[in-house]
Backbone as a ProteinNet text record, in pm:
[ID]
protein_1_A
[PRIMARY]
XXXXXXXXXXXXXXXXXXXXXXXXXXXXXXXXXXXXXXXXXXXXXXXXXXXXXXXXXXXXXXXXXXXXXXXXXXXXXXXXXXXXXXXXXXXXXXXXXXXXXXXXXXXXXXXXXXXXXXXXXXXXXXXXXXXXXXXXXXXXXXXXXXXXXXXXXXXXXXXXXXXXXXXXXXXXXXXXXXXXXXXXXXXXXXXXXXXXXXXXXXXXXXXXXXXXXXXXXXXXXXXXXXXXXXXXXXXXXXXXXXXXXXXXXXXXXXXXXXXXXXXXXXXXXXXXXXXXX
[TERTIARY]
-1716.1	-1726.8	-1620.6	-1513.7	-1415.6	-1473.4	-1417.6	-1468.1	-1457.8	-1331.9	-1345.7	-1449.2	-1508.4	-1619.7	-1725.3	-1762.8	-1916.1	-1899.5	-1744.2	-1788.6	-1802.2	-1743.2	-1735.5	-1876.4	-1934.6	-2059.9	-2050.3	-1919.8	-1915	-1947.6	-1968.4	-1987.7	-1848.3	-1870.2	-1745.9	-1688.9	-1589.5	-1556.6	-1577.1	-1726.2	-1746.3	-1880.8	-1854.8	-1933.1	-1833.4	-1824.4	-1789	-1764.1	-1620.2	-1612.7	-1714.7	-1708.8	-1812.1	-1751.6	-1830.6	-1757.8	-1723.5	-1599.1	-1527.9	-1651.6	-1662.2	-1724.9	-1600.3	-1658	-1562.6	-1680.6	-1605.8	-1656.3	-1561.7	-1603.3	-1497.4	-1532.2	-1393.4	-1424.3	-1353.9	-1397.8	-1338.1	-1268.6	-1150.3	-1075.1	-1028.6	-1102	-1076.3	-1158.6	-986.2	-992.5	-976.3	-961.6	-935.8	-999.6	-1066.3	-1103.3	-1049.2	-1102.5	-985	-1095.5	-1091.5	-1141.9	-1087.4	-1178	-1142	-1257.4	-1134.4	-1186.6	-1197.6	-1298.6	-1308.6	-1400	-1456.9	-1582.5	-1673	-1788.8	-1934.6	-1952.1	-1935.3	-1973.6	-1851.5	-1751.6	-1622.9	-1627.3	-1631.3	-1671.8	-1575	-1477.7	-1327.4	-1361.9	-1437.7	-1460.3	-1604.3	-1677.6	-1795.4	-1814	-1708	-1713	-1621.1	-1589.2	-1487.7	-1550.9	-1692.1	-1787.1	-1825.9	-1852	-1913.7	-1829.4	-1738.7	-1584.1	-1538.8	-1485.4	-1417.8	-1342.3	-1285.7	-1151.7	-1046.8	-1049.2	-929	-887.7	-1004	-951.3	-817.2	-808.1	-660.5	-568.1	-561.3	-477.2	-444	-537.9	-516.2	-480.7	-519.6	-453.4	-306.2	-272.7	-98	-2.5	-54.9	22.6	8.8	-105.7	-68.6	48.7	93.4	207.8	329.3	328.8	456.4	485	381.9	389.2	393	468.8	468.5	523.4	513.9	531.2	663.8	677.7	833.5	872.7	746.9	778.1	778	810.2	799.2	761.4	653.4	580.3	591.1	596.8	653.6	504.9	434	252.3	247	273.1	308.4	176.3	110	-40.6	-122.7	-160.8	-252.4	-344.3	-432.2	-534.6	-596.1	-673.1	-761.8	-668	-574	-539.5	-620.1	-680.1	-713	-629.6	-568.2	-415.3	-293.8	-307.1	-215.6	-255.4	-395.1	-452.3	-435.5	-479.4	-461.6	-311.9	-244.7	-59.2	-55.1	-107.6	-90.1	-138.5	-256.4	-314.6	-235.3	-183.7	-53.7	28.3	57.1	174.6	306.2	252.2	388.9	385.7	485.2	525.3	515	404.7	374.6	385.9	455.1	480.2	401.4	303.8	204.8	219.5	206.8	247.8	146.5	121.9	-8.7	-16.2	28.3	56.2	-82.8	-212.2	-350.2	-353.5	-351.3	-414.1	-572.3	-642.7	-779.8	-811.3	-725.5	-767.8	-646.2	-544.7	-440.2	-506.3	-620.5	-631	-737	-790.3	-875.2	-780.4	-641.4	-512.9	-471.1	-471.1	-443.5	-538.2	-682.1	-779	-736.6	-747.3	-741.9	-645.8	-504.9	-445.7	-438.5	-523.7	-582.8	-658.2	-739.1	-858.9	-800.4	-687.4	-620.5	-516.6	-394	-280.5	-148.6	-191.2	-93	58.6	85.4	200.8	277.5	192.6	234.8	225.5	130.8	97.1	162.4	259.4	312.4	292.9	168.3	147.1	251.1	282.5	353.4	320.1	269.7	250.1	301	376.9	451.5	438.7	497.1	435.6	569.1	579.3	711.8	722.8	852.6	894.7	1055.7	1082.7	1207.1	1328.9	1321.7	1373.3	1313.6	1381.3	1360.1	1361.1	1222.2	1189.9	1054.3	992.3	855.7	790.1	624	592.4	440	376.6	212.4	162.4	42.2	-43.1	-180.5	-255.9	-415.3	-504.8	-546	-634.1	-730	-814.9	-1009.8	-1045.3	-1079.6	-1173.9	-1287	-1376	-1485.5	-1465.1	-1345.4	-1295	-1167.2	-1080.7	-962.8	-849.1	-947.2	-846.4	-808.1	-892.2	-927.3	-785.7	-750.1	-652	-510.3	-397.6	-273.4	-183.8	-59.1	47.6	46.9	101.7	62.8	168.2	208.7	333.4	312.7	386.1	370.9	392	264.7	242.7	181.4	100.3	-10.5	-147	-250.9	-357.9	-484.4	-430.9	-489.9	-579.4	-751.1	-787.9	-817.9	-737.8	-692.6	-570.8	-587	-433.3	-417.2	-263.5	-266.2	-319.9	-366.7	-412.3	-294	-177.8	-87.2	1.1	151.8	233.9	282.4	337.5	366.2	492	563.9	716.2	705.8	818.2	825.9	950	1005.6	1089.7	1090.6	1203.2	1228.8	1231.2	1189.4	1180.5	1351.1	1454.3	1558.3	1634.6	1577.8	1630.4	1580.2	1431.4	1351.5	1404.9	1418.2	1465.9	1607.7	1676.7	1856.7	1779	1720	1732.1	1674.1	1571.1	1461.4	1553.8	1674.6	1742.8	1707.4	1593.2	1496.6	1594.7	1618.4	1674.1	1646.5	1501.6	1472.1	1337.6	1287.3	1172.1	1112.7	979.4	915.3	815.3	756.3	657.8	660.1	661.2	599.4	495.3	429.4	265.3	281.6	216.3	256.6	111.3	18.4	-82	-89.6	-57.3	-28.4	-75.6	-171.4	-275.3	-163.2	-62.4	35.7	157.4	202.1	359.9	413.1	357.4	444.2	569.9	626.6	741.5	799.6	843.1	913.1	901.9	791.4	824.6	930.5	909.2	986.3	1143.6	1159.5	1309.8	1375.6	1288.3	1374.2	1359.6	1334.5	1364.6	1426.2	1484.4	1577.5	1702.4	1741.1	1840.8	1801.4	1674.9	1621.4	1587.4	1519.6	1457.6	1589.2	1715.2	1819.7	1883.2	1893.8	1966.6	1860.8	1723.4	1634.3	1543.7	1519.5	1457.8	1307.2	1229.8	1080.2	1042.7	866.4	795.7	714.6	637.2	561.1	460.2	362.3	193.2	169.8	170.1	154	54.7	-45.2	-114.8	-111.2	-135.1	-105.1	-246.9	-223.1	-330.1	-297.9	-308.9	-255.8	-338.8	-390.5	-487.4	-418.8	-376.3	-316.6	-165.8	-114.7	5.8	8.1	-48.8	-49.1	-71.3	-211.1	-280.3	-199.1	-159.5	-122.5	30.5	119.5	265	270.4	227.8	263	395.9	354.7	449	376.7	452.6	418.4	410	284.3	262.1	384.6	453	539.8	658.4	691.6	806	800.7	659	669.6	666.8	585.4	609.3	722.7	824.5	948.7	1043.4	1015.6	1131.3	1109.1	936.2	931.6	982.1	967.9	1058.9	1198	1268.8	1374	1405.1	1373.1	1387.4	1370.9	1200.4	1178.4	1183.1	1237.7	1244	1120.3	996.7	880.9	746.6	668.7	562.1	424.3	361.8	225.8	142.9	31.5	-107.3	-198.9	-299.6	-387	-532.2	-548.6	-667.5	-772.2	-884.7	-1000.1	-972	-905.2	-862.5	-793.7	-752.4	-678.2	-531.4	-429	-334	-222	-152.4	-92.1	81.3	165	296.1	318.3	355.4	400.5	554.3	580.2	723.3	774.8	761	824.3	708.6	761.4	676	554.4	525.5	343.1	286.3	315.7	274.9	242	340.6	326.3	230	220.4	143.5	-38.4	-21.3	-154.4	-217.5	-119.7	-157.8	-193.2	-82.7	-149.8	-281.6	-276.2	-427.4	-567.3	-556.1	-638.9	-632	-516.5	-530.9	-615.4	-567.1	-632.6	-783.6	-818	-907.8	-1050.6	-990.2	-1080.5	-1118.3	-1007.7	-988.9	-1024.2	-1068.1	-1029.6	-965.9	-825.2	-677.9	-627.5	-712.5	-685.1	-603.9	-515.2	-488.5	-392	-406.9	-250.5	-178.9	-37.9	71.6	143.8	158.8	238.4	365.7	506.8	599.2	711.2	768.3	841.6	980.6	1075.2	1188.3	1147.9	1078.6	1017.8	900.1	911.3	749.5	641.1	525.4	404.4	364.4	344.9	313.9	191.6
-3636.8	-3541.6	-3415.5	-3374.9	-3265.8	-3143.2	-3091.6	-2931.9	-2851	-2838.9	-2771.3	-2767.3	-2923	-2960.8	-2900.6	-2872.6	-2826.5	-2664	-2629.4	-2473.4	-2424.4	-2517	-2465.5	-2528.8	-2611.4	-2665.7	-2753.8	-2846.5	-2933.6	-3111.7	-3180.4	-3291.9	-3374.4	-3476.5	-3599.3	-3649.2	-3682.8	-3713.6	-3851.3	-3878.5	-4025.3	-4025.3	-3960.8	-3985.4	-3925.3	-3925.2	-3876.1	-3728.5	-3717.6	-3563.2	-3559.3	-3402.8	-3333.9	-3335.7	-3286.2	-3309.6	-3228.3	-3229.5	-3074.6	-2998.8	-2853.7	-2775.8	-2665.9	-2579.2	-2514.5	-2343.2	-2245.2	-2100.8	-2014.4	-1889.8	-1792.5	-1651.9	-1590.2	-1418.8	-1347.5	-1238.9	-1134.4	-1014.3	-1004.3	-876.7	-793.6	-695.7	-575	-658.1	-679.5	-740.4	-896.6	-937.5	-1087.5	-1182.7	-1306.9	-1351.5	-1520.6	-1542.9	-1671.8	-1756.5	-1888.8	-1994.7	-2090.9	-2132	-2196.3	-2292	-2419.7	-2554.3	-2537.5	-2622.1	-2631	-2736.1	-2750.7	-2884.3	-2783.7	-2776.4	-2763.5	-2795.4	-2672.1	-2712.3	-2648.9	-2625.3	-2589.7	-2424.9	-2380	-2227.5	-2157	-2160	-2074.1	-2067.9	-2210	-2190.6	-2134.4	-2155.4	-2105.7	-1979.7	-1903.6	-1779.7	-1697.8	-1746.2	-1708.3	-1639.7	-1692.1	-1618.1	-1483.8	-1441.3	-1342.2	-1227.1	-1287.8	-1236.6	-1121.5	-1022.3	-895.1	-900.1	-957.7	-931.8	-964.8	-1011.2	-1059.7	-948.5	-837.2	-742.7	-676.3	-605.3	-548.1	-637	-767.4	-896.3	-845.4	-855.6	-839.9	-687.6	-579.8	-440.9	-450.3	-488.4	-474.8	-574.4	-681.1	-767.4	-657.3	-583	-501.3	-420.1	-394.9	-287.8	-361.7	-508.2	-612.7	-705.4	-733.2	-862.3	-798.1	-848.1	-809	-936.5	-962.2	-1086.5	-1148.7	-1236.2	-1312.4	-1299.3	-1193.5	-1238.3	-1370.9	-1457.1	-1542.7	-1532.5	-1614.8	-1599.4	-1754.9	-1729.7	-1909.8	-1855.7	-1951.3	-1926.4	-2057.9	-2031.1	-2134.9	-2149.7	-2244.3	-2258.6	-2234.1	-2289.4	-2290.7	-2268.6	-2417.7	-2427.4	-2475.1	-2427.7	-2464.1	-2382.1	-2252.8	-2214.8	-2062.6	-2006.2	-1905.3	-1769.2	-1771.6	-1676	-1670	-1828.8	-1845.4	-1823.5	-1871.5	-1764.3	-1650.7	-1594.7	-1433.9	-1365.1	-1399.7	-1411.5	-1461.9	-1558.4	-1598.3	-1532.2	-1461.8	-1363.6	-1225.1	-1184.2	-1091	-1131.2	-1246	-1256.7	-1339.6	-1389.3	-1448.8	-1598.7	-1630.7	-1791.2	-1818	-1920.5	-1951	-2075.4	-2108.1	-2211.1	-2248.4	-2329.3	-2329.6	-2465.6	-2450.9	-2543.4	-2591.3	-2703	-2761.7	-2872.1	-2928	-3072.5	-3144.7	-3085.6	-3163.8	-3266.9	-3385.5	-3465.7	-3463.9	-3432.7	-3374.4	-3279	-3143.8	-2972.9	-3016.7	-3059.9	-3086.1	-3114.1	-3209	-3269.8	-3080.9	-2986.6	-2910.2	-2781.8	-2784.8	-2712.7	-2727.4	-2859.5	-2924.4	-2873.9	-2910	-2842.3	-2684.4	-2611.5	-2493.2	-2434.9	-2525.1	-2518.4	-2552.1	-2633.9	-2643.3	-2590.9	-2501.8	-2419	-2299.9	-2268.6	-2145.2	-2125	-2097.3	-2136.8	-2243.9	-2332.1	-2467.5	-2442.1	-2355	-2310	-2212.9	-2181.6	-2085.4	-2109.8	-2196.5	-2240.6	-2389.6	-2415.4	-2513.3	-2578.1	-2694.7	-2741.3	-2803.5	-2834.1	-2879.8	-2951.6	-3056.4	-3161.6	-3135.5	-3031.9	-3038.8	-2909.3	-2964.6	-2840.6	-2781.3	-2686.3	-2583.1	-2543.3	-2546.1	-2530.4	-2423	-2470.9	-2426	-2556.4	-2654	-2813.1	-2864.8	-2965.7	-3031	-3189.4	-3260.9	-3384.9	-3416.1	-3473.7	-3491.9	-3414.1	-3431	-3343.2	-3391.4	-3395.2	-3460	-3342.2	-3408.9	-3319.3	-3325.3	-3269.3	-3308.7	-3241.9	-3331	-3325.3	-3327.7	-3203.9	-3250	-3198.2	-3300.4	-3231	-3157.3	-3139.9	-3042.6	-2941.9	-2884	-2737.9	-2732.4	-2670.6	-2706.7	-2612.1	-2495.9	-2390.6	-2456.7	-2530.8	-2596.5	-2719.2	-2738.9	-2786.8	-2766.8	-2834.4	-2765.3	-2871.6	-2825.6	-2892.9	-2899	-2994.3	-3039.7	-3055.5	-2953.5	-2955.4	-3001	-3067.8	-3121.6	-2992.8	-3062.9	-2974.4	-2854.1	-2843.1	-2712.3	-2745.7	-2682.8	-2693.3	-2749.1	-2814.4	-2844.7	-2956.9	-2958.1	-3057.1	-3186.9	-3151.4	-3248	-3294.1	-3453.9	-3508.6	-3534.2	-3529.6	-3538.8	-3704	-3686.4	-3803.4	-3866.7	-3801.1	-3845.2	-3768.7	-3830.1	-3759.4	-3712	-3588.9	-3515.5	-3470.1	-3486.4	-3407.8	-3289.9	-3216.7	-3093	-3070.5	-2941.2	-2846.6	-2740.4	-2698.9	-2505.4	-2438.7	-2323.6	-2220.8	-2200.5	-2187.5	-2193.2	-2308.5	-2434.2	-2529.9	-2587.1	-2551.3	-2541.8	-2460.5	-2349.2	-2260.6	-2286.8	-2325.5	-2398.4	-2508.7	-2595.3	-2756	-2688.1	-2664.6	-2561.4	-2492.8	-2431.9	-2350.6	-2224.7	-2147.1	-2014.3	-1906.2	-1798.1	-1720.8	-1612.1	-1579.1	-1463.1	-1478.3	-1424.4	-1460.8	-1324.2	-1280.7	-1148.2	-1141.7	-1236.2	-1232.5	-1359.7	-1389.4	-1531	-1468	-1565.5	-1568.7	-1662.6	-1632.1	-1740.6	-1731.2	-1829.8	-1842.5	-2024.5	-2020.3	-2193.7	-2185.9	-2134.2	-2142.1	-2163.1	-2061.2	-2050.2	-2104.2	-2163.4	-2181	-2118.3	-2009.5	-1907	-1848.3	-1857	-1840.1	-1917.9	-2036.6	-2186.4	-2133.8	-2107.4	-2065.1	-1959.9	-1843.4	-1734.3	-1762.6	-1855.7	-1853.9	-1980	-2050.4	-2137.7	-2090.8	-1946.7	-1862.8	-1705.7	-1723.4	-1596.3	-1585.5	-1691.7	-1665.2	-1632.2	-1656.7	-1629.3	-1494	-1435.8	-1296.5	-1215.7	-1263.6	-1169.4	-1137.5	-1295.7	-1233.6	-1178.9	-1197	-1161.4	-1033.6	-998.7	-933.9	-898.6	-1013	-1024.8	-937.5	-911.1	-891	-1012.3	-982.9	-1095.5	-1046.1	-1112.6	-1129.3	-1214.5	-1210.9	-1278.1	-1304.3	-1385.2	-1406.7	-1368	-1298.3	-1272.5	-1315.1	-1489.2	-1515.5	-1532.9	-1463.1	-1471.1	-1610.5	-1666.6	-1760.2	-1892.3	-1910.3	-2025.9	-2036.8	-1929.7	-1910.1	-1940.2	-1936.4	-1919	-2096.3	-2108.8	-2235.1	-2375.8	-2377.3	-2436.4	-2441.3	-2372	-2362.6	-2297.1	-2285.9	-2229.7	-2104.5	-1971.1	-1896.8	-1768.8	-1685.5	-1530.8	-1453.3	-1432.5	-1367.7	-1232	-1191.2	-1055	-1135.7	-1236.6	-1287.4	-1295.6	-1337.5	-1355	-1168.1	-1122.7	-945.6	-916.3	-939.9	-860.8	-935.2	-1049.3	-1121.7	-1046.7	-998.8	-963.2	-830.8	-742.2	-622.2	-617.5	-681.6	-715	-756.4	-822.3	-891.4	-770.9	-740.5	-636.1	-503.9	-366.1	-274.3	-157.7	-225.2	-182.9	-326.1	-302.7	-379.8	-311.3	-358.2	-289.4	-348.5	-279.1	-381.5	-341	-473.7	-426.2	-453.7	-377.9	-406	-296.4	-319.4	-252.1	-104.8	-43.6	103.7	189.9	21.2	78.1	46.4	88.1	18.6	130.4	84	120.9	67.3	152.6	100.4	94.1	-55.8	-82	-92.9	15.6	50	35.8	144.5	148.2	81	75.6	48.6	55.4	184.1	245.3	171.4	193	136.7	-52.4	-126.8	-211.9	-289.3	-213.9	-214.7	-178.3	-75.1	-61.3	-144.1	-235.7	-316.4	-438.5	-495.4	-598.7	-584.6	-489.5	-470.2	-439.1	-399	-449	-605.5	-633.3	-793.7	-887.2	-865.1	-932.9	-926.2	-756.2	-719.9	-724.6	-640.2	-568.2	-694.1	-716.9	-834.5	-966.5	-1047.3	-1180.8	-1262.6	-1179.6	-1253	-1276.6	-1232.8	-1206.2	-1071.4	-1071.1	-961.2	-1023.7	-920.1	-948.2	-854	-918.8	-804.8	-808.3	-699.6	-679.2	-665.7	-704.1	-680.9	-671.4	-545.1	-517.9	-450.4	-435.1	-396.7	-227.1	-193.8	-107.5	-26.7	110.7	167.7	199.7	139.5	102.2	293	240.9	430.3	443.1
2608.8	2560.6	2653.9	2557.4	2666.1	2710.7	2776.5	2807.8	2699.6	2628.7	2488.4	2419.5	2382.7	2328	2326.1	2484.8	2524.9	2496.8	2538.8	2517.3	2397.5	2294.7	2176.3	2086.2	2140.8	2087.4	2019	2008.9	1910	1938.2	1861.5	1885.1	1902.4	1929.8	1933.3	1798.4	1765.2	1655.9	1651.5	1613.9	1611.6	1474.6	1403.4	1299.3	1161.5	1040.4	929	921.4	876.7	856.8	749.7	781.8	663.8	515.5	421.8	266.4	235.4	113.6	106.5	23.9	20.2	-82.2	-74.6	-185.1	-237.9	-269.5	-184.8	-228.4	-313.7	-335.7	-370	-297.5	-298.4	-244.9	-340.3	-388.6	-503	-419.5	-519	-426.7	-538.1	-573.6	-666.1	-804.9	-887	-1018.5	-994.4	-910.7	-851.9	-799.7	-845.2	-778.7	-718.9	-598.1	-541.9	-517.5	-513.2	-451.2	-332.1	-263.4	-134.9	-103.8	-81.5	-47.5	99.7	160.2	298.9	332.8	445	486.1	554.9	499.3	539	693.7	785.7	912.8	1003.1	990.9	982.2	1012.7	1140.6	1184.1	1101	1077.9	1026.2	872.5	801.7	651.2	641	692	716.1	697.6	771.3	798.1	708.5	567.5	466.4	391.7	358.1	268.3	299.1	408.3	432.8	535	568.9	664.7	590.9	640.7	527.9	649.6	738.3	841.2	758.3	659.6	601.1	486.8	472.1	355.5	391.5	541.8	598.4	523.4	527.5	506.5	333.8	271.7	143.4	101.7	187.3	140.2	194	271	319.8	210.4	186.5	66.8	-31.7	-67.3	-203.2	-195.5	-58.1	-52	3.2	-5.4	36.7	-46.7	-159.8	-239.7	-376.6	-506.7	-642.2	-709.1	-828.7	-889.9	-878.3	-835.5	-812.8	-653.1	-585.1	-415	-344.5	-279.9	-205.6	-89.6	-18.7	100.1	154	289	384.3	480.7	443.7	521.1	613.3	713.6	831.5	917.3	922.3	952.4	821.9	766.3	630.9	623.2	685.9	711.1	551.5	519.8	416.5	279.4	305.7	173	167.3	278	207.7	183.5	284.7	266.9	197.4	130.7	39	-131.1	-103.8	-195.7	-277.1	-112.8	-169.8	-218	-112.5	-167.8	-297	-371.4	-472.9	-575.6	-514.3	-610.5	-674.5	-591.9	-587.4	-697.1	-698.9	-798.3	-724.8	-598.8	-497.9	-521.9	-491.7	-490.3	-353.2	-302.9	-173.5	-154.7	-18	38.6	159.3	166	259	361.1	494.1	580.8	669.7	606.5	714.4	792.6	890.8	919.6	958.9	984.9	990.8	845.5	861.8	799.3	751.1	794.3	755.4	711.2	728.3	657.6	515.5	531.5	418.7	306	278.1	153	71.1	182.2	126.3	83.6	178.4	130.9	-11	-78.5	-200.7	-329.9	-262.8	-345.2	-359.7	-292.2	-289	-381.5	-369.9	-437	-602.3	-600.5	-753.8	-813	-763.5	-750.9	-803.5	-766.4	-800.5	-881.7	-822.2	-915	-854.8	-934.6	-837.1	-903	-993.9	-997.2	-933.1	-822.7	-739.7	-592.5	-557.7	-440.2	-383.6	-327.1	-294.9	-161.5	-127.1	-13.6	61.9	183	280.5	367.1	388.3	539.3	596.8	667.5	793.7	920.7	1029.9	1109.3	1137.3	1185.9	1191.8	1307	1367	1481	1496.1	1641.5	1642.2	1625.7	1568.9	1545.2	1472	1435.2	1325.9	1393.1	1338	1409.6	1392.4	1485.8	1505.2	1618.3	1626.7	1758.6	1745	1862	1922	1840.5	1796.8	1739.6	1735.1	1790.1	1780.2	1670.3	1604.1	1464.9	1516.4	1455.8	1442.8	1327	1248.5	1145.5	1160.6	1239.4	1248.7	1272.6	1297	1289.9	1327.6	1199.9	1168.7	1267.7	1309.7	1378.5	1525.4	1564.7	1672.4	1723.5	1603.4	1572.1	1613.6	1688.6	1753.5	1755.4	1786.5	1813.9	1971.4	2015.2	2182.6	2255.1	2351.8	2427.1	2556	2612.9	2776.3	2857.5	2918.4	3071.5	3040.7	2944.9	2863.7	2967	2896.3	2941.7	2881.3	2790.2	2622.7	2678.6	2695.4	2730.7	2646.5	2501.6	2366.7	2361.2	2402.5	2378.6	2248.3	2179.4	2095.6	2045.3	1923.7	1881.4	1741.7	1716.7	1597.1	1652.9	1576.4	1586	1430.5	1416.2	1269.6	1255.7	1127.2	1081.2	1120.9	1148.3	1195.1	1175.1	1089.5	1023.5	1075.6	1046.6	1091.1	967.1	983.2	832	808.8	892.1	818.7	748.3	809.9	693.9	571	582.1	477.9	386.2	387.6	309.5	216.3	328.6	291.6	174.9	223.3	182.8	-16.7	-24.7	-120.2	-206.1	-126.6	-188.6	-216.7	-138.2	-162.5	-114.9	-248.8	-245.1	-190.3	-172.7	-115.1	-59	75.8	152.1	143	95.6	106.7	228.8	302.8	404.3	460	569.1	651.2	708.8	718.7	786.2	893.8	1011.7	1092.7	1205.8	1199.3	1285.3	1314.6	1419.3	1462	1625.4	1640.6	1808.4	1899.4	1914.9	2043.6	2061	1901.5	1856.1	1749.7	1771.1	1675.1	1741	1888.8	1948.6	1892.4	1887.4	1841.9	1667.7	1601.8	1429.6	1425	1499.3	1528.4	1511.9	1651	1654.4	1572.8	1512.7	1375.1	1229.1	1250.9	1109.7	1174.4	1255.7	1266.5	1183	1127.6	1014.8	879.7	831.8	744.9	748.2	863	875.9	852.5	943.4	940.1	813.6	736	590.7	506.8	523.3	363.7	428.5	525.6	592.2	539.3	574.7	527.4	616.9	566.3	671.7	757.1	822.5	902.2	984.1	901.3	965.9	1066.3	1210.2	1311.2	1380.4	1417.4	1484.4	1640.9	1715	1850.4	1904.1	1980.2	2048.7	2207.6	2315.9	2436	2508.4	2465.1	2535.9	2516.3	2343.8	2300.2	2364.2	2370.5	2398.8	2555.4	2654.7	2816.4	2814.8	2760.7	2786.1	2698.3	2540.2	2475.5	2514.6	2531.7	2533.6	2630.6	2751.5	2858.1	2882.8	2780.8	2804.6	2782.8	2867.1	2866.9	2732.3	2708.9	2572.3	2562.2	2657.2	2625.7	2578.2	2614.5	2540.1	2393.6	2342.2	2161.9	2116.1	2253.6	2183.3	2168.9	2271.8	2307.2	2174.6	2143.1	2027.4	1905.1	1912.9	1736	1776	1875.6	1870.6	1891.6	1918.3	1905	1755.1	1663.5	1600.9	1415.2	1455	1354.6	1412.4	1346.3	1352	1362.5	1306.2	1307.8	1321.6	1427.2	1475.5	1490.1	1392	1408	1469.5	1520.4	1572.2	1460.9	1450.3	1339.5	1432.6	1511.4	1577.8	1548.5	1645.6	1618.3	1567.6	1669.7	1651.3	1586	1436	1334.6	1328.8	1245.1	1238.9	1313.9	1476.9	1548	1565.6	1584.1	1596.4	1735.3	1777.3	1924.6	1934.7	2037.1	2063.2	2166.6	2221.9	2423.3	2480.3	2608.4	2745.3	2725.7	2711.5	2731.7	2597.5	2513.4	2396.6	2389.6	2437.5	2488.3	2567.4	2696.3	2807.9	2761.1	2672.7	2584.8	2513.1	2414.6	2337.3	2374.9	2504.3	2557.3	2624.5	2726.7	2785.2	2661.3	2539	2449.8	2405.5	2404.8	2353.2	2454.2	2581.1	2699.7	2758.8	2730.6	2821.1	2685.8	2564.9	2466.2	2379.7	2309.6	2178.4	2224.1	2325.6	2328	2304	2357.1	2326.3	2220.9	2088.6	1951.2	1909.9	1837.2	1764	1646.5	1544.2	1417.3	1454.4	1453.1	1403.8	1301.9	1229.8	1107.3	1096	1128.9	1188.7	995.4	1035.7	875	919.8	815.4	792.2	760.9	723.8	639.5	693.2	731.4	759.3	703.8	694.4	623.3	584.1	432.8	395.2	431.8
[MASK]
+++++++++++++++++++++++++++++++++++++++++++++++++++++++++++++++++++++++++++++++++++++++++++++++++++++++++++++++++++++++++++++++++++++++++++++++++++++++++++++++++++++++++++++++++++++++++++++++++++++++++++++++++++++++++++++++++++++++++++++++++++++++++++++++++++++++++++++++++++++

């Protein structure tokens, strides 16, 4: 059993993964269905967890019928289902072979003509990359980079594309939102999407996880924050203190202190070319 196994109190992957299960969540007059595996901490938290209510409110301001969303790190498809419920067409990227079937079932249970599952990793170049897949907790699965502190060596190789390449190959003419939640690999995804962002001016919803950036990618979290500030005119922190702009050095320092000391290294950032109303 690895150190991470002991920290998370999980068992080694020596028995069959739990069976699929379906749960529902309601937002105003919309109901979405999410498929997952019972015992997966992320999936088990969905039914009673309202931390994604703010995400739904942001999407109501960002999306409309005809909008296009690129969902990178889709997991079981919870965010994709919310976006589709707002009328958007969603391309959901999830490389994990253990969780991808859940994403497919979530797609079928909601709007299969709106959600397009893609079983690939996304980064700054095309090719393949090592991946650690853990069926008992999909949020633990992650791309593995050499020279990092992950105690979970990759157990497979997965294909990888960039958003710029994917958008061109699919002939996508508009992108309204990019969601990125990839356990420390966010900087690579962003670098591979800079042309799309420059041309189409989408908003971006980005998980900012300092621990995974440092441990799994060996990068200073300030590098990701700096690139987001260079790329988007408006960067908002969605922390427990409410929605706050991150701009100058003082606000960056306050944000990083809160992220590292108060918020367990995890915050969500909303980045856009228009100010939030």
